[in-house]
C-alpha atoms as a printed R data frame, in Angstrom:
    type eleno elety resid chain resno       x       y       z
1   ATOM     1    CA   MET     A     1 -14.026 -43.211  -2.510
2   ATOM     2    CA   SER     A     2 -16.527 -45.942  -1.837
3   ATOM     3    CA   LEU     A     3 -18.447 -45.607   1.406
4   ATOM     4    CA   SER     A     4 -21.040 -48.074   2.637
5   ATOM     5    CA   ARG     A     5 -24.667 -47.172   3.068
6   ATOM     6    CA   ARG     A     6 -24.365 -48.458   6.623
7   ATOM     7    CA   THR     A     7 -21.871 -45.733   7.566
8   ATOM     8    CA   PHE     A     8 -23.993 -42.921   6.202
9   ATOM     9    CA   PHE     A     9 -27.195 -44.403   7.582
10  ATOM    10    CA   THR     A    10 -25.628 -44.553  11.054
11  ATOM    11    CA   VAL     A    11 -24.580 -40.913  10.813
12  ATOM    12    CA   GLY     A    12 -28.054 -39.989   9.620
13  ATOM    13    CA   LEU     A    13 -29.739 -41.820  12.485
14  ATOM    14    CA   ALA     A    14 -27.385 -40.239  15.002
15  ATOM    15    CA   SER     A    15 -28.236 -36.800  13.659
16  ATOM    16    CA   CYS     A    16 -31.960 -37.455  13.759
17  ATOM    17    CA   GLY     A    17 -31.730 -38.869  17.262
18  ATOM    18    CA   ALA     A    18 -29.911 -35.834  18.604
19  ATOM    19    CA   ALA     A    19 -32.290 -33.464  16.850
20  ATOM    20    CA   LEU     A    20 -35.182 -35.220  18.564
21  ATOM    21    CA   LEU     A    21 -33.634 -34.999  22.014
22  ATOM    22    CA   GLY     A    22 -34.882 -31.444  22.364
23  ATOM    23    CA   GLY     A    23 -35.200 -29.750  25.710
24  ATOM    24    CA   GLY     A    24 -32.666 -28.727  28.304
25  ATOM    25    CA   TYR     A    25 -29.148 -29.969  27.736
26  ATOM    26    CA   ALA     A    26 -29.288 -30.667  23.980
27  ATOM    27    CA   ALA     A    27 -30.928 -27.367  23.112
28  ATOM    28    CA   GLY     A    28 -28.650 -25.411  25.435
29  ATOM    29    CA   SER     A    29 -25.511 -27.112  24.186
30  ATOM    30    CA   PHE     A    30 -26.420 -26.516  20.555
31  ATOM    31    CA   GLY     A    31 -27.225 -22.878  21.235
32  ATOM    32    CA   ALA     A    32 -23.947 -22.323  23.052
33  ATOM    33    CA   THR     A    33 -21.972 -24.081  20.303
34  ATOM    34    CA   ILE     A    34 -23.485 -22.090  17.444
35  ATOM    35    CA   ALA     A    35 -23.141 -18.805  19.340
36  ATOM    36    CA   ALA     A    36 -19.457 -19.462  20.023
37  ATOM    37    CA   ALA     A    37 -18.862 -20.467  16.398
38  ATOM    38    CA   ASN     A    38 -20.509 -17.300  15.117
39  ATOM    39    CA   ARG     A    39 -18.442 -15.149  17.470
40  ATOM    40    CA   ARG     A    40 -15.248 -16.885  16.372
41  ATOM    41    CA   ILE     A    41 -15.726 -16.179  12.676
42  ATOM    42    CA   ALA     A    42 -17.143 -12.670  13.133
43  ATOM    43    CA   GLN     A    43 -14.222 -11.334  15.147
44  ATOM    44    CA   THR     A    44 -11.372 -12.348  12.878
45  ATOM    45    CA   SER     A    45 -12.033 -11.445   9.251
46  ATOM    46    CA   HIS     A    46 -12.344  -8.452   6.943
47  ATOM    47    CA   ILE     A    47 -14.396  -7.866   3.779
48  ATOM    48    CA   ILE     A    48 -13.538  -6.045   0.564
49  ATOM    49    CA   LYS     A    49 -15.653  -5.341  -2.500
50  ATOM    50    CA   THR     A    50 -14.657  -6.989  -5.786
51  ATOM    51    CA   ARG     A    51 -16.325  -7.257  -9.187
52  ATOM    52    CA   TYR     A    52 -17.696 -10.591  -7.946
53  ATOM    53    CA   GLY     A    53 -19.172  -9.156  -4.752
54  ATOM    54    CA   ASP     A    54 -17.874  -9.361  -1.210
55  ATOM    55    CA   LEU     A    55 -14.640 -11.225  -0.521
56  ATOM    56    CA   GLU     A    56 -13.806 -12.161   3.040
57  ATOM    57    CA   TYR     A    57 -10.256 -12.694   4.253
58  ATOM    58    CA   ALA     A    58  -8.143 -12.825   7.402
59  ATOM    59    CA   ILE     A    59  -4.462 -12.231   8.049
60  ATOM    60    CA   LYS     A    60  -2.265 -13.900  10.647
61  ATOM    61    CA   GLY     A    61   1.451 -13.818  11.382
62  ATOM    62    CA   ARG     A    62   4.401 -11.668  10.375
63  ATOM    63    CA   GLY     A    63   6.886 -12.109   7.576
64  ATOM    64    CA   GLU     A    64   6.644 -12.781   3.872
65  ATOM    65    CA   PRO     A    65   3.065 -12.908   2.531
66  ATOM    66    CA   PHE     A    66   1.660 -16.373   1.897
67  ATOM    67    CA   LEU     A    67  -1.760 -16.956   0.331
68  ATOM    68    CA   MET     A    68  -3.625 -19.977   1.749
69  ATOM    69    CA   VAL     A    69  -6.804 -21.184   0.013
70  ATOM    70    CA   HIS     A    70  -9.062 -23.470   2.052
71  ATOM    71    CA   GLY     A    71 -10.758 -26.711   1.076
72  ATOM    72    CA   THR     A    72 -14.341 -27.959   1.028
73  ATOM    73    CA   GLY     A    73 -16.317 -27.049   4.121
74  ATOM    74    CA   GLY     A    74 -13.843 -24.376   5.092
75  ATOM    75    CA   GLY     A    75 -13.552 -20.637   4.913
76  ATOM    76    CA   PHE     A    76 -10.815 -18.256   6.002
77  ATOM    77    CA   ASP     A    77 -10.770 -20.023   9.372
78  ATOM    78    CA   GLN     A    78  -9.821 -23.345   7.809
79  ATOM    79    CA   GLY     A    79  -7.140 -21.610   5.754
80  ATOM    80    CA   LEU     A    80  -5.657 -20.239   8.968
81  ATOM    81    CA   ARG     A    81  -5.889 -23.672  10.583
82  ATOM    82    CA   PHE     A    82  -4.101 -25.356   7.659
83  ATOM    83    CA   SER     A    83  -1.267 -22.819   7.763
84  ATOM    84    CA   GLU     A    84  -0.662 -22.497  11.512
85  ATOM    85    CA   GLY     A    85   2.874 -23.805  11.171
86  ATOM    86    CA   LEU     A    86   3.659 -21.031   8.693
87  ATOM    87    CA   SER     A    87   1.996 -18.070  10.400
88  ATOM    88    CA   ALA     A    88   3.787 -18.999  13.635
89  ATOM    89    CA   THR     A    89   7.225 -18.667  12.033
90  ATOM    90    CA   ASP     A    90   8.256 -16.963   8.790
91  ATOM    91    CA   PHE     A    91   5.068 -15.905   7.043
92  ATOM    92    CA   GLN     A    92   2.134 -13.556   7.107
93  ATOM    93    CA   VAL     A    93  -0.728 -15.780   5.977
94  ATOM    94    CA   ILE     A    94  -3.598 -14.289   3.987
95  ATOM    95    CA   ALA     A    95  -6.573 -16.637   4.092
96  ATOM    96    CA   PRO     A    96  -9.657 -15.798   1.997
97  ATOM    97    CA   SER     A    97 -13.086 -17.400   2.072
98  ATOM    98    CA   ARG     A    98 -13.866 -18.726  -1.392
99  ATOM    99    CA   PHE     A    99 -17.160 -18.053  -3.188
100 ATOM   100    CA   GLY     A   100 -20.161 -19.223  -1.177
101 ATOM   101    CA   TYR     A   101 -18.276 -19.610   2.087
102 ATOM   102    CA   LEU     A   102 -19.116 -17.594   5.196
103 ATOM   103    CA   ARG     A   103 -19.311 -13.894   4.248
104 ATOM   104    CA   SER     A   104 -17.952 -14.145   0.691
105 ATOM   105    CA   SER     A   105 -20.491 -13.648  -2.077
106 ATOM   106    CA   PHE     A   106 -21.645 -16.342  -4.496
107 ATOM   107    CA   PRO     A   107 -21.528 -14.851  -8.025
108 ATOM   108    CA   ASP     A   108 -23.364 -16.114 -11.100
109 ATOM   109    CA   ASP     A   109 -20.200 -17.865 -12.266
110 ATOM   110    CA   PRO     A   110 -18.358 -19.191  -9.191
111 ATOM   111    CA   SER     A   111 -15.621 -20.864 -11.229
112 ATOM   112    CA   PRO     A   112 -12.071 -21.377  -9.941
113 ATOM   113    CA   GLN     A   113 -10.937 -18.979 -12.674
114 ATOM   114    CA   ASN     A   114 -13.150 -16.162 -11.388
115 ATOM   115    CA   GLN     A   115 -12.125 -16.940  -7.836
116 ATOM   116    CA   ALA     A   116  -8.479 -16.600  -8.899
117 ATOM   117    CA   ASP     A   117  -9.248 -13.201 -10.422
118 ATOM   118    CA   ALA     A   118 -10.967 -12.118  -7.200
119 ATOM   119    CA   LEU     A   119  -7.841 -13.063  -5.273
120 ATOM   120    CA   VAL     A   120  -5.817 -10.730  -7.478
121 ATOM   121    CA   GLU     A   121  -8.186  -7.898  -6.582
122 ATOM   122    CA   MET     A   122  -7.626  -8.731  -2.919
123 ATOM   123    CA   LEU     A   123  -3.840  -8.665  -3.385
124 ATOM   124    CA   ASP     A   124  -4.115  -5.299  -5.159
125 ATOM   125    CA   PHE     A   125  -6.136  -3.963  -2.230
126 ATOM   126    CA   LEU     A   126  -3.487  -5.229   0.216
127 ATOM   127    CA   GLY     A   127  -0.618  -3.855  -1.859
128 ATOM   128    CA   ILE     A   128   0.944  -7.272  -2.461
129 ATOM   129    CA   ASP     A   129   2.569  -7.807  -5.841
130 ATOM   130    CA   ARG     A   130   3.752 -11.429  -5.874
131 ATOM   131    CA   VAL     A   131   2.968 -14.250  -3.502
132 ATOM   132    CA   PRO     A   132   3.269 -18.015  -2.976
133 ATOM   133    CA   ILE     A   133  -0.151 -19.664  -3.034
134 ATOM   134    CA   ALA     A   134  -1.254 -22.950  -1.485
135 ATOM   135    CA   GLY     A   135  -4.604 -24.598  -2.103
136 ATOM   136    CA   GLY     A   136  -5.932 -27.439   0.012
137 ATOM   137    CA   SER     A   137  -8.362 -30.088  -1.257
138 ATOM   138    CA   ALA     A   138 -10.920 -28.374  -3.546
139 ATOM   139    CA   GLY     A   139  -9.012 -25.119  -3.042
140 ATOM   140    CA   ALA     A   140  -6.255 -26.606  -5.219
141 ATOM   141    CA   LEU     A   141  -8.386 -25.769  -8.270
142 ATOM   142    CA   THR     A   142  -8.388 -22.079  -7.363
143 ATOM   143    CA   ALA     A   143  -4.657 -22.128  -6.596
144 ATOM   144    CA   ALA     A   144  -3.868 -23.770  -9.940
145 ATOM   145    CA   ALA     A   145  -6.114 -21.293 -11.762
146 ATOM   146    CA   PHE     A   146  -4.280 -18.443 -10.031
147 ATOM   147    CA   ALA     A   147  -0.918 -19.784 -11.212
148 ATOM   148    CA   LEU     A   148  -2.201 -20.200 -14.767
149 ATOM   149    CA   ARG     A   149  -4.069 -16.901 -15.140
150 ATOM   150    CA   HIS     A   150  -1.694 -14.675 -13.181
151 ATOM   151    CA   PRO     A   151   1.833 -16.093 -13.501
152 ATOM   152    CA   SER     A   152   3.442 -12.730 -12.727
153 ATOM   153    CA   ARG     A   153   1.674 -12.698  -9.345
154 ATOM   154    CA   CYS     A   154   2.513 -16.300  -8.382
155 ATOM   155    CA   SER     A   155   5.981 -17.016  -7.012
156 ATOM   156    CA   HIS     A   156   5.280 -20.616  -5.900
157 ATOM   157    CA   LEU     A   157   2.363 -23.035  -6.210
158 ATOM   158    CA   ILE     A   158   1.593 -25.622  -3.524
159 ATOM   159    CA   LEU     A   159  -1.193 -28.156  -3.982
160 ATOM   160    CA   ILE     A   160  -2.187 -29.913  -0.763
161 ATOM   161    CA   VAL     A   161  -4.217 -33.138  -1.069
162 ATOM   162    CA   PRO     A   162  -5.578 -31.778  -4.383
163 ATOM   163    CA   ALA     A   163  -9.216 -32.733  -5.032
164 ATOM   164    CA   MET     A   164  -9.331 -32.466  -8.818
165 ATOM   165    CA   ASN     A   165 -10.937 -34.696 -11.439
166 ATOM   166    CA   LEU     A   166  -8.131 -35.224 -13.950
167 ATOM   167    CA   THR     A   167  -9.057 -38.717 -15.173
168 ATOM   168    CA   ASN     A   168 -12.747 -38.166 -16.052
169 ATOM   169    CA   ARG     A   169 -13.742 -39.963 -12.867
170 ATOM   170    CA   ASP     A   170 -15.066 -38.256  -9.760
171 ATOM   171    CA   PRO     A   171 -12.830 -39.418  -6.882
172 ATOM   172    CA   VAL     A   172 -15.768 -39.061  -4.475
173 ATOM   173    CA   GLU     A   173 -18.657 -41.274  -5.558
174 ATOM   174    CA   PHE     A   174 -21.917 -41.269  -3.590
175 ATOM   175    CA   THR     A   175 -25.128 -43.184  -4.139
176 ATOM   176    CA   ARG     A   176 -28.347 -41.152  -4.214
177 ATOM   177    CA   PHE     A   177 -29.045 -42.296  -0.674
178 ATOM   178    CA   GLN     A   178 -25.649 -41.078   0.484
179 ATOM   179    CA   GLN     A   179 -26.093 -37.798  -1.386
180 ATOM   180    CA   PHE     A   180 -29.409 -37.253   0.398
181 ATOM   181    CA   LEU     A   181 -27.907 -37.810   3.841
182 ATOM   182    CA   VAL     A   182 -24.798 -35.729   3.200
183 ATOM   183    CA   GLY     A   183 -26.876 -32.942   1.662
184 ATOM   184    CA   ASN     A   184 -29.045 -32.726   4.762
185 ATOM   185    CA   LEU     A   185 -26.095 -33.017   7.119
186 ATOM   186    CA   LEU     A   186 -24.159 -30.204   5.435
187 ATOM   187    CA   SER     A   187 -27.046 -27.762   5.187
188 ATOM   188    CA   SER     A   188 -28.268 -27.782   8.772
189 ATOM   189    CA   ASP     A   189 -26.343 -26.457  11.746
190 ATOM   190    CA   LEU     A   190 -28.483 -28.576  14.076
191 ATOM   191    CA   TRP     A   191 -28.010 -31.822  12.154
192 ATOM   192    CA   PHE     A   192 -24.297 -31.241  11.794
193 ATOM   193    CA   TRP     A   193 -23.868 -30.357  15.463
194 ATOM   194    CA   ALA     A   194 -25.763 -33.511  16.427
195 ATOM   195    CA   ALA     A   195 -23.591 -35.706  14.207
196 ATOM   196    CA   GLN     A   196 -20.452 -34.118  15.643
197 ATOM   197    CA   TYR     A   197 -21.734 -34.756  19.144
198 ATOM   198    CA   LEU     A   198 -22.678 -38.402  18.646
199 ATOM   199    CA   ALA     A   199 -20.439 -39.661  15.826
200 ATOM   200    CA   PRO     A   200 -17.313 -37.491  15.488
201 ATOM   201    CA   GLU     A   201 -14.993 -40.321  14.439
202 ATOM   202    CA   GLN     A   202 -17.399 -41.402  11.724
203 ATOM   203    CA   LEU     A   203 -17.383 -37.847  10.372
204 ATOM   204    CA   ILE     A   204 -13.587 -37.850  10.378
205 ATOM   205    CA   GLY     A   205 -13.707 -41.041   8.346
206 ATOM   206    CA   THR     A   206 -16.273 -39.754   5.853
207 ATOM   207    CA   LEU     A   207 -16.286 -35.968   5.536
208 ATOM   208    CA   LEU     A   208 -12.567 -35.629   6.355
209 ATOM   209    CA   ALA     A   209 -11.667 -38.808   4.423
210 ATOM   210    CA   THR     A   210  -9.229 -39.936   7.110
211 ATOM   211    CA   ASP     A   211  -9.122 -43.332   8.783
212 ATOM   212    CA   PRO     A   212 -10.256 -42.676  12.375
213 ATOM   213    CA   ALA     A   213  -8.047 -45.568  13.524
214 ATOM   214    CA   LEU     A   214  -5.126 -43.176  13.018
215 ATOM   215    CA   LEU     A   215  -6.343 -41.134  15.979
216 ATOM   216    CA   ALA     A   216  -4.919 -43.754  18.324
217 ATOM   217    CA   THR     A   217  -1.490 -43.657  16.675
218 ATOM   218    CA   VAL     A   218  -0.736 -39.924  16.627
219 ATOM   219    CA   SER     A   219   0.186 -37.345  19.250
220 ATOM   220    CA   ALA     A   220  -2.381 -35.665  21.479
221 ATOM   221    CA   SER     A   221  -1.902 -32.403  19.595
222 ATOM   222    CA   GLU     A   222  -2.595 -34.104  16.267
223 ATOM   223    CA   ARG     A   223  -5.742 -35.769  17.653
224 ATOM   224    CA   GLU     A   224  -6.909 -32.377  18.855
225 ATOM   225    CA   ARG     A   225  -6.173 -30.869  15.435
226 ATOM   226    CA   ALA     A   226  -8.422 -33.467  13.777
227 ATOM   227    CA   PHE     A   227 -11.329 -32.666  16.062
228 ATOM   228    CA   LEU     A   228 -10.686 -28.924  15.718
229 ATOM   229    CA   ILE     A   229 -10.917 -29.167  11.919
230 ATOM   230    CA   LEU     A   230 -14.229 -30.955  12.372
231 ATOM   231    CA   ARG     A   231 -15.597 -28.551  14.999
232 ATOM   232    CA   GLU     A   232 -14.553 -25.512  13.005
233 ATOM   233    CA   LEU     A   233 -16.849 -26.500  10.166
234 ATOM   234    CA   MET     A   234 -19.502 -24.921  12.399
235 ATOM   235    CA   PRO     A   235 -21.523 -22.982  11.553
236 ATOM   236    CA   ILE     A   236 -22.069 -25.183   8.491
237 ATOM   237    CA   SER     A   237 -25.084 -23.382   6.988
238 ATOM   238    CA   PRO     A   238 -23.176 -20.295   5.699
239 ATOM   239    CA   ARG     A   239 -20.775 -22.654   3.942
240 ATOM   240    CA   THR     A   240 -23.406 -24.754   2.163
241 ATOM   241    CA   ARG     A   241 -23.385 -22.941  -1.188
242 ATOM   242    CA   GLY     A   242 -19.616 -23.206  -1.354
243 ATOM   243    CA   ILE     A   243 -19.707 -26.892  -0.432
244 ATOM   244    CA   THR     A   244 -22.277 -27.590  -3.145
245 ATOM   245    CA   ASN     A   245 -20.211 -25.698  -5.696
246 ATOM   246    CA   ASP     A   246 -17.058 -27.580  -4.682
247 ATOM   247    CA   GLY     A   247 -18.827 -30.876  -5.218
248 ATOM   248    CA   ARG     A   248 -19.715 -29.767  -8.719
249 ATOM   249    CA   THR     A   249 -16.342 -28.310  -9.728
250 ATOM   250    CA   SER     A   250 -14.123 -30.930  -8.069
251 ATOM   251    CA   GLY     A   251 -16.199 -33.782  -9.423
252 ATOM   252    CA   SER     A   252 -16.373 -32.464 -12.991
253 ATOM   253    CA   PRO     A   253 -13.502 -33.213 -15.379
254 ATOM   254    CA   SER     A   254 -10.980 -30.389 -15.231
255 ATOM   255    CA   ASN     A   255  -9.837 -28.810 -18.488
256 ATOM   256    CA   MET     A   256  -6.991 -26.851 -16.906
257 ATOM   257    CA   ASP     A   257  -3.813 -27.019 -18.956
258 ATOM   258    CA   LEU     A   258  -1.555 -27.713 -15.998
259 ATOM   259    CA   ALA     A   259   1.473 -28.123 -18.262
260 ATOM   260    CA   ARG     A   260   1.448 -24.339 -18.760
261 ATOM   261    CA   ILE     A   261   2.113 -23.650 -15.072
262 ATOM   262    CA   GLU     A   262   5.388 -21.759 -14.795
263 ATOM   263    CA   ALA     A   263   5.717 -21.373 -11.029
264 ATOM   264    CA   PRO     A   264   7.799 -23.819  -8.986
265 ATOM   265    CA   THR     A   265   5.270 -26.384  -7.794
266 ATOM   266    CA   LEU     A   266   5.062 -28.605  -4.719
267 ATOM   267    CA   ILE     A   267   2.394 -31.298  -4.315
268 ATOM   268    CA   LEU     A   268   1.639 -32.899  -0.942
269 ATOM   269    CA   SER     A   269  -0.594 -35.897  -0.280
270 ATOM   270    CA   THR     A   270  -0.990 -39.200   1.571
271 ATOM   271    CA   GLU     A   271  -1.441 -42.704   0.179
272 ATOM   272    CA   ASP     A   272  -4.457 -43.476   2.352
273 ATOM   273    CA   ASP     A   273  -6.431 -40.308   1.602
274 ATOM   274    CA   ARG     A   274  -9.943 -41.650   1.062
275 ATOM   275    CA   PHE     A   275 -10.504 -39.008  -1.613
276 ATOM   276    CA   GLY     A   276  -7.744 -40.558  -3.704
277 ATOM   277    CA   THR     A   277  -5.521 -37.491  -3.881
278 ATOM   278    CA   ALA     A   278  -2.295 -39.514  -4.003
279 ATOM   279    CA   GLN     A   279  -3.183 -40.707  -7.498
280 ATOM   280    CA   THR     A   280  -4.317 -37.196  -8.446
281 ATOM   281    CA   SER     A   281  -0.983 -35.850  -7.221
282 ATOM   282    CA   ARG     A   282   0.900 -38.270  -9.453
283 ATOM   283    CA   VAL     A   283  -1.193 -37.263 -12.470
284 ATOM   284    CA   ILE     A   284  -0.492 -33.594 -11.773
285 ATOM   285    CA   SER     A   285   3.237 -34.258 -11.412
286 ATOM   286    CA   ASN     A   286   3.246 -35.927 -14.837
287 ATOM   287    CA   ARG     A   287   1.687 -32.815 -16.329
288 ATOM   288    CA   ILE     A   288   4.021 -30.387 -14.554
289 ATOM   289    CA   PRO     A   289   7.452 -31.937 -15.179
290 ATOM   290    CA   SER     A   290   9.265 -29.678 -12.721
291 ATOM   291    CA   ALA     A   291   6.849 -30.348  -9.853
292 ATOM   292    CA   LYS     A   292   8.129 -31.819  -6.614
293 ATOM   293    CA   VAL     A   293   5.859 -34.472  -5.075
294 ATOM   294    CA   LEU     A   294   5.799 -35.690  -1.471
295 ATOM   295    CA   ILE     A   295   3.342 -38.476  -0.651
296 ATOM   296    CA   TYR     A   296   3.287 -39.866   2.884
297 ATOM   297    CA   PRO     A   297   2.076 -43.431   3.520
298 ATOM   298    CA   THR     A   298  -0.606 -42.442   6.041
299 ATOM   299    CA   GLY     A   299  -2.444 -39.368   7.258
300 ATOM   300    CA   GLY     A   300  -5.647 -39.259   5.238
301 ATOM   301    CA   HIS     A   301  -7.137 -36.107   3.763
302 ATOM   302    CA   ILE     A   302  -6.103 -34.019   6.790
303 ATOM   303    CA   TRP     A   303  -2.554 -35.449   6.785
304 ATOM   304    CA   LEU     A   304  -3.027 -36.655  10.364
305 ATOM   305    CA   GLY     A   305   0.311 -37.153  12.077
306 ATOM   306    CA   HIS     A   306   2.144 -35.076   9.479
307 ATOM   307    CA   GLU     A   307   1.212 -31.491  10.297
308 ATOM   308    CA   ASP     A   308   4.827 -30.591  11.056
309 ATOM   309    CA   ASP     A   309   6.053 -32.456   7.971
310 ATOM   310    CA   PHE     A   310   3.665 -30.586   5.683
311 ATOM   311    CA   SER     A   311   4.474 -27.209   7.276
312 ATOM   312    CA   ASP     A   312   8.216 -27.822   7.085
313 ATOM   313    CA   ALA     A   313   7.996 -28.923   3.451
314 ATOM   314    CA   MET     A   314   6.043 -25.798   2.481
315 ATOM   315    CA   ARG     A   315   8.333 -23.486   4.418
316 ATOM   316    CA   GLU     A   316  11.520 -24.950   2.973
317 ATOM   317    CA   PHE     A   317  10.088 -24.962  -0.547
318 ATOM   318    CA   VAL     A   318   9.109 -21.307  -0.479
319 ATOM   319    CA   LEU     A   319  12.242 -20.069   1.283
320 ATOM   320    CA   ARG     A   320  14.656 -21.838  -1.080
321 ATOM   321    CA   ARG     A   321  16.372 -19.348  -3.353
322 ATOM   322    CA   ASP     A   322  17.657 -21.764  -5.981
323 ATOM   323    CA   LEU     A   323  14.321 -22.648  -7.600
């Protein structure tokens, strides 16, 4: 992805401007927002102890278990958001927070492989033997590692807009200036709140890698979903270590031997994803000959306008008995 300095500079100025507003309304609004965000995440999840430290997770829905692994900037709450269409129908969604996100620990080696092993410990604790797993964005690395390391525990693998470096080229390229601005934005609750307040569509275009012009072409519920995904990155500060680690692991060349994946595999993406996951999806499909690939022409990194399509594709894929 190539993003202009102008875009990031505008976001940076907006953040600084809001931070300097101070006083009455700005301070009160920020305080209310962060308090509500903290209540939201504290009231929903559970924590278990693993060999890697604490692992946070939440469960929603009734039916067959379905493991949903969130993307960059997420946590269990984003996993639940990405799988709403499943938890509302046929599945009980288990959504963990990966290493460095929210209340999950950050071990010495926060690799996707160790994260996959931690997920097995969580499944053992929950008494779940075998499960379909979906990984969104950077969470696709953990999902793929789970399928490779624990094939007997993985019934289906779903990779959603997979952010993986499979061609020795980081799909998300930032200049040092851009890295500075993004680093500050994603490590401060106040800066991030200010940017959300003053430049939400620019954040959708950059952090969520989705053309904000699509907002005018989709349903009201899909527009609201886009802004919810953005708002639910708050609080951002307890996600910073995970975000930093994702940038490192997703940007580094992956040595996963995807051809060894045995589970039935579905890959979902969009052509206009600004993180280039359509091309990544095609590379993965070439390495997993039996994989099914669905790439929609528009929707960006949050598949805007295709929430029902993605949910239906995942549901039908997992419920099919002839795979």
